[in-house]
CSV table of C-alpha atoms in Angstrom, one decimal:
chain,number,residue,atom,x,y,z
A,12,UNK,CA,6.8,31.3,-50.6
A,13,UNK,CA,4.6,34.1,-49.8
A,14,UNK,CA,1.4,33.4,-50.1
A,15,UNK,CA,-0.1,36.6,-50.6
A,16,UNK,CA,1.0,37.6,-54.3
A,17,UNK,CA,0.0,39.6,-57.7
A,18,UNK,CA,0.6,38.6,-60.9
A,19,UNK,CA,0.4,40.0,-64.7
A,20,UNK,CA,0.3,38.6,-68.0
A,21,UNK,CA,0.0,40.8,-71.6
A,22,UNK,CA,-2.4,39.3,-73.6
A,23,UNK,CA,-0.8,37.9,-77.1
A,24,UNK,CA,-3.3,38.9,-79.2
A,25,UNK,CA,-1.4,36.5,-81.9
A,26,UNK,CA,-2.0,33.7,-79.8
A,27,UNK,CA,-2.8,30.6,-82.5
A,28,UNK,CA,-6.0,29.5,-83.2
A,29,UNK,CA,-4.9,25.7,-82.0
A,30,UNK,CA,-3.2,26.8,-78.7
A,31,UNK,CA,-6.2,29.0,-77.6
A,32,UNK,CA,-8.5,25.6,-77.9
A,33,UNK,CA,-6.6,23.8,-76.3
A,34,UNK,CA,-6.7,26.3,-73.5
A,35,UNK,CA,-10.0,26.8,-73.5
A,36,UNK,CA,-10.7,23.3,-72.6
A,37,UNK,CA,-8.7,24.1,-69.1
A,38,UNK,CA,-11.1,26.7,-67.2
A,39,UNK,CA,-14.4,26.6,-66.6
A,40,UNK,CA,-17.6,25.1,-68.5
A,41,UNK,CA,-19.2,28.8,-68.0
A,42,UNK,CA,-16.0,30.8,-69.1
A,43,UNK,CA,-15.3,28.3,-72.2
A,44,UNK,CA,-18.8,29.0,-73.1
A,45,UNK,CA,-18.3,32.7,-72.7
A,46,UNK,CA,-15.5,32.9,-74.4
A,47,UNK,CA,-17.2,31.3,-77.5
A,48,UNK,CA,-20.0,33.9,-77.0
A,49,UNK,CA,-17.6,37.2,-77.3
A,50,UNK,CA,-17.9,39.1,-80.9
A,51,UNK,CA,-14.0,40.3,-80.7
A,52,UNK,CA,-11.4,37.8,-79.9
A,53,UNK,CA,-9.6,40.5,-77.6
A,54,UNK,CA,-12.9,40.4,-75.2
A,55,UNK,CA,-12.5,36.5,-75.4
A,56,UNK,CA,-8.4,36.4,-74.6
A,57,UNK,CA,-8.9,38.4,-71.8
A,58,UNK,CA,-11.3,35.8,-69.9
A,59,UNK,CA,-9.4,33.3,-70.9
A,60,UNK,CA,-6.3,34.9,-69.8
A,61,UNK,CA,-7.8,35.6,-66.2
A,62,UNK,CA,-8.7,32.3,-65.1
A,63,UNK,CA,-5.7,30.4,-67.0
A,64,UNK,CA,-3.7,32.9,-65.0
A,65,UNK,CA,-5.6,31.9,-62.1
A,66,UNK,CA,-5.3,27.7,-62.6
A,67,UNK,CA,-1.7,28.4,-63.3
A,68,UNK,CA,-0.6,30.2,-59.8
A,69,UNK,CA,-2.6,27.7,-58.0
A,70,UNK,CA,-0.9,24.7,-59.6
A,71,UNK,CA,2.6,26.6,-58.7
A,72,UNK,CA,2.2,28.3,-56.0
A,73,UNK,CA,-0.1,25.9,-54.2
A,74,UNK,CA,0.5,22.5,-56.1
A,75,UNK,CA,-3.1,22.2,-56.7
A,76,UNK,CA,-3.8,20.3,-60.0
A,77,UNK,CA,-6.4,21.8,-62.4
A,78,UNK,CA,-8.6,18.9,-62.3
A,79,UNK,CA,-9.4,19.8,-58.9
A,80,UNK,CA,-10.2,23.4,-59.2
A,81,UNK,CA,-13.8,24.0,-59.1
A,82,UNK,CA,-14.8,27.7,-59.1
A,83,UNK,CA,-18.3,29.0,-57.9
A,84,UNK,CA,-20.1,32.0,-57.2
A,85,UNK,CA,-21.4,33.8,-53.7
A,86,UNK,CA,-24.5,34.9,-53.3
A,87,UNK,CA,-23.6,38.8,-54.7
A,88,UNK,CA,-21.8,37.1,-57.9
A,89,UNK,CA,-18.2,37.2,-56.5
A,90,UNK,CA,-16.3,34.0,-57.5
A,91,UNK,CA,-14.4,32.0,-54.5
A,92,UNK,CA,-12.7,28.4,-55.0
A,93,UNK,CA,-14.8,25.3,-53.7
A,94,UNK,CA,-13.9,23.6,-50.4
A,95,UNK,CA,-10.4,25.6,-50.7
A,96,UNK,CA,-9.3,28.9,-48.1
A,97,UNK,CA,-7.1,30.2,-50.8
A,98,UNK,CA,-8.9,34.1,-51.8
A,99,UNK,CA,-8.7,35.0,-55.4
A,100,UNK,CA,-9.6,38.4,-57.6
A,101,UNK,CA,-9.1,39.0,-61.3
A,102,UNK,CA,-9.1,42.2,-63.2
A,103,UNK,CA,-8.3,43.4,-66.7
A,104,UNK,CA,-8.2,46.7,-68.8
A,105,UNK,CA,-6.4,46.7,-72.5
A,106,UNK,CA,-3.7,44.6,-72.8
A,107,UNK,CA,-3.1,43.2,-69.8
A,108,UNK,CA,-4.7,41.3,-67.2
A,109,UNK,CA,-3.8,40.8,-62.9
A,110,UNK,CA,-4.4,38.0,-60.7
A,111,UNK,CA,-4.2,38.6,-56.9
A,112,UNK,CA,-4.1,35.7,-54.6
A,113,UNK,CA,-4.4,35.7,-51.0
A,114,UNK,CA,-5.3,33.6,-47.6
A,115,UNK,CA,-8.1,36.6,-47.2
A,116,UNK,CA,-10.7,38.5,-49.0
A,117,UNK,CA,-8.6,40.3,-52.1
A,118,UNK,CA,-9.9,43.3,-54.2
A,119,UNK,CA,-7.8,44.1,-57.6
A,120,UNK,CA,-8.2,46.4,-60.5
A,121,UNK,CA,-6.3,47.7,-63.2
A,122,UNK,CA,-7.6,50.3,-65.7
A,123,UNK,CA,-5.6,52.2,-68.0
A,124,UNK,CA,-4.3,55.6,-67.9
A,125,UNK,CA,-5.7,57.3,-70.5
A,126,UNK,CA,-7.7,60.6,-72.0
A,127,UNK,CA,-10.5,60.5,-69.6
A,128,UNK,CA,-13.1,63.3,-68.8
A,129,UNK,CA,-12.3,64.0,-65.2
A,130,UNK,CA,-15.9,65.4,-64.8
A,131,UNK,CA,-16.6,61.7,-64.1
A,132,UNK,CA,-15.5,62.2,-60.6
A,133,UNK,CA,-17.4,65.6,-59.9
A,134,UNK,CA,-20.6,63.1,-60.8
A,135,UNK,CA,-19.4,59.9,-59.4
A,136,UNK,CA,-17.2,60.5,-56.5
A,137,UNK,CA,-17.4,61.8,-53.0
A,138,UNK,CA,-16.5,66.3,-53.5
A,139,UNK,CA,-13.8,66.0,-51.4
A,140,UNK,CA,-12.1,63.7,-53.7
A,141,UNK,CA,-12.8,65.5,-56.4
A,142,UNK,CA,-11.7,68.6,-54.6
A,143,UNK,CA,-8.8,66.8,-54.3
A,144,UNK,CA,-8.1,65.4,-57.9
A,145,UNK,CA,-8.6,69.2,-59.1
A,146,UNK,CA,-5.7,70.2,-56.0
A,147,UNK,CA,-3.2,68.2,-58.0
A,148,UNK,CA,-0.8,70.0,-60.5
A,149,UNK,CA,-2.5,70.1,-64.1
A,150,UNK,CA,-0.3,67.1,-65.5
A,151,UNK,CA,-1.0,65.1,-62.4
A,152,UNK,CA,-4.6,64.8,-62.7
A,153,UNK,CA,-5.2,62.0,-64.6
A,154,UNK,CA,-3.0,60.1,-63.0
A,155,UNK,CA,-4.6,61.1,-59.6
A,156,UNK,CA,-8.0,60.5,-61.2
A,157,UNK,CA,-6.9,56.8,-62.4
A,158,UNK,CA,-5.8,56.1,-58.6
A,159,UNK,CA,-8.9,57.1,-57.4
A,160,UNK,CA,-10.8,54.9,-59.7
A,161,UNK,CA,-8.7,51.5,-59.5
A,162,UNK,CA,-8.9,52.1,-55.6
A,163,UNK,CA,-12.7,52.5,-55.4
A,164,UNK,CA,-13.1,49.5,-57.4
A,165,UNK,CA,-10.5,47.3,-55.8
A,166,UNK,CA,-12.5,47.7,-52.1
A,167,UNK,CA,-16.2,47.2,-54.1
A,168,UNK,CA,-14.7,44.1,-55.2
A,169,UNK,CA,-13.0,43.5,-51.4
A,170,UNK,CA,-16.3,43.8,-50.3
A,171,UNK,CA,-17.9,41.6,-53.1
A,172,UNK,CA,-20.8,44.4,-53.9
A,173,UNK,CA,-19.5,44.8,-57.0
A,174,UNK,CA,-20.8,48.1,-58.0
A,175,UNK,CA,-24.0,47.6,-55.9
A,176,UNK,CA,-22.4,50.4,-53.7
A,177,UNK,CA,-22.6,54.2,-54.8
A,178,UNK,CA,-18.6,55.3,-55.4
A,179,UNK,CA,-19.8,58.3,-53.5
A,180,UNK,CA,-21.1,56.1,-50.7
A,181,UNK,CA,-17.1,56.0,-49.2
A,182,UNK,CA,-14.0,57.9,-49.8
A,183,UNK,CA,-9.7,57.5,-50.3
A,184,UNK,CA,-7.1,59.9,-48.8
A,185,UNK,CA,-4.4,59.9,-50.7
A,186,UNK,CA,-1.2,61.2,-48.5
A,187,UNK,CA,2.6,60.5,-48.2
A,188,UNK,CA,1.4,58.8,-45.1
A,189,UNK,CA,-0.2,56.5,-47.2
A,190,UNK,CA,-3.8,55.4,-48.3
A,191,UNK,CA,-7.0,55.2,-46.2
A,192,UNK,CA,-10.7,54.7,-47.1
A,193,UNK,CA,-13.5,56.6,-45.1
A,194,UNK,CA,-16.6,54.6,-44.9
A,195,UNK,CA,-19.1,55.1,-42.3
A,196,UNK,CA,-21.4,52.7,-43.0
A,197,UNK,CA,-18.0,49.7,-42.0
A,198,UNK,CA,-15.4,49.8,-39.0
A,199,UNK,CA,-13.5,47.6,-40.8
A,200,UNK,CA,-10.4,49.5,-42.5
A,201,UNK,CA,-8.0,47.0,-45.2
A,202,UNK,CA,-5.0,48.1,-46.0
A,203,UNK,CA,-4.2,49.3,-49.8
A,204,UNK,CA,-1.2,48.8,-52.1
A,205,UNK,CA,-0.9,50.6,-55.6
A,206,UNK,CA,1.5,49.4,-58.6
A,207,UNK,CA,2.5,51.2,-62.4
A,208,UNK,CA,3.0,49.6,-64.9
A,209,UNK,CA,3.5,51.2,-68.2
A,210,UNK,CA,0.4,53.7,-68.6
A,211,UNK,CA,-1.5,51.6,-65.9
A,212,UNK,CA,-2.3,51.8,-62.9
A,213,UNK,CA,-3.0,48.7,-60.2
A,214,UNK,CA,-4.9,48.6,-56.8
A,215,UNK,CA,-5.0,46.0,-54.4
A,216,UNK,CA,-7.4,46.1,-51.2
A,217,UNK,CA,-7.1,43.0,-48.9
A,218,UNK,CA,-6.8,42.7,-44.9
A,219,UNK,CA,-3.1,41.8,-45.0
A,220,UNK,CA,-0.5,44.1,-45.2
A,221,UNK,CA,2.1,41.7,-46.7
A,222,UNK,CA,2.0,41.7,-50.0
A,223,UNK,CA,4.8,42.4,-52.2
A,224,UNK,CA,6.6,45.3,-53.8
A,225,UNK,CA,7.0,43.3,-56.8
A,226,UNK,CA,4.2,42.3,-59.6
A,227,UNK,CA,5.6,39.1,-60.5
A,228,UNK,CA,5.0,38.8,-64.9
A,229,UNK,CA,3.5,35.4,-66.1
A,230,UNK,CA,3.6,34.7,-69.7
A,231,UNK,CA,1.1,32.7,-72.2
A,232,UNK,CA,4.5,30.3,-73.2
A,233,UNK,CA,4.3,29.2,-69.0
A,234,UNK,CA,0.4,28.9,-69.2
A,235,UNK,CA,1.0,27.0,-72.4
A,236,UNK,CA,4.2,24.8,-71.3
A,237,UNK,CA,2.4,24.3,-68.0
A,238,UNK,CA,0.0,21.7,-69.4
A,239,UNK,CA,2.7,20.3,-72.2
A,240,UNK,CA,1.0,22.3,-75.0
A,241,UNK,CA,2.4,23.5,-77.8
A,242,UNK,CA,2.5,26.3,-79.9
């Protein structure tokens, strides 16, 4: 099995009160406690979601059991598995939440596609980008604008700065060539990958250039199965 993959799962905001106990006490002391600590149970299902996602591919596409699945935190705050080579990145936006995994660095994001003052790039990104994003055919824009976005943040959390770096700091070309990031202040160039699903829109940054075509869909009854739970 590949072992360079993307997954998805919708949230189920019905999920019971029982089941999402018992899944709390799979992740993480931290995320349990943050989970708890949420005012709307949406904000607290999509944590949870992200690292039961996480513990699930791991135990199925790696055969590691949860038990021995310790996560911790570099220096800049981006999470990495203890004593394990195996890269991971989690993102989330609305209703759904992705899970990359890879045997190098990974950046993902998804964001949603949705009314959005495209002013935001004029401030935020590089001209020519926006120059670019105002190139594209009126009913385009937003779209263009959401590719832009999810690819900044997918190589700011490649890099593991998080948003320490300025989004005006680098900038994408977006051609039927394909995708490329300008940065001068890094030789390094990763490859990019972009998916759709329904009104969002998924990047991927990472090194390798083998990932697939396909999202592969995970749903809270395998995640819940996985560990003989029950609804």
């Amino acid at each position: 099995m590949c072992k360079n993959r993307i997954y998805l799962s919708q949230i189920d905001p019905a999920l019971s009160r029982d089941t999402y106990n018992k899944l709390l006490q799979m992740i993480s002391k931290e995320n349990r406690e943050k989970c708890r600590r949420f005012r709307f149970k949406e904000d607290s299902l999509r944590t949870l979601y992200g690292e039961l996602m996480l513990r699930y591919v791991l135990w199925r596409q790696f055969s590691l059991e949860n038990e021995a699945v310790e996560i911790l935190k570099g220096d800049e705050g981006k999470p990495y598995l203890k004593d394990c080579p195996i890269h991971f990145n989690i993102s989330h936006a609305a209703d759904f939440v992705v899970c990359a995994v890879s045997e190098q660095a990974i950046g993902v994001d998804i964001e949603q596609i949705k009314e959005t003052d495209l002013s935001l790039a004029k401030r935020f990104f590089c001209q020519c980008e926006y120059e670019d994003l105002i190139a594209q055919h009126a009913d385009d824009r937003l779209d263009y604008f959401f590719s832009l976005w999810t690819l900044k943040e997918s190589y700011m959390k490649w890099l593991g700065s998080g948003m320490a770096i300025p989004l005006d700091s680098f900038f994408f070309k977006i051609t039927d060539e394909g995708i490329s990031v300008v940065d001068e202040n890094r030789e390094i160039r990763p490859f990019f990958k972009q998916f759709s699903v329904d009104d969002y829109k998924i990047s991927l940054c990472s090194m390798i250039d083998s990932f697939s075509d396909e999202i592969e869909k995970i749903n809270v009854e395998e995640m819940v199965f996985w560990r003989g739970l029950t609804k």
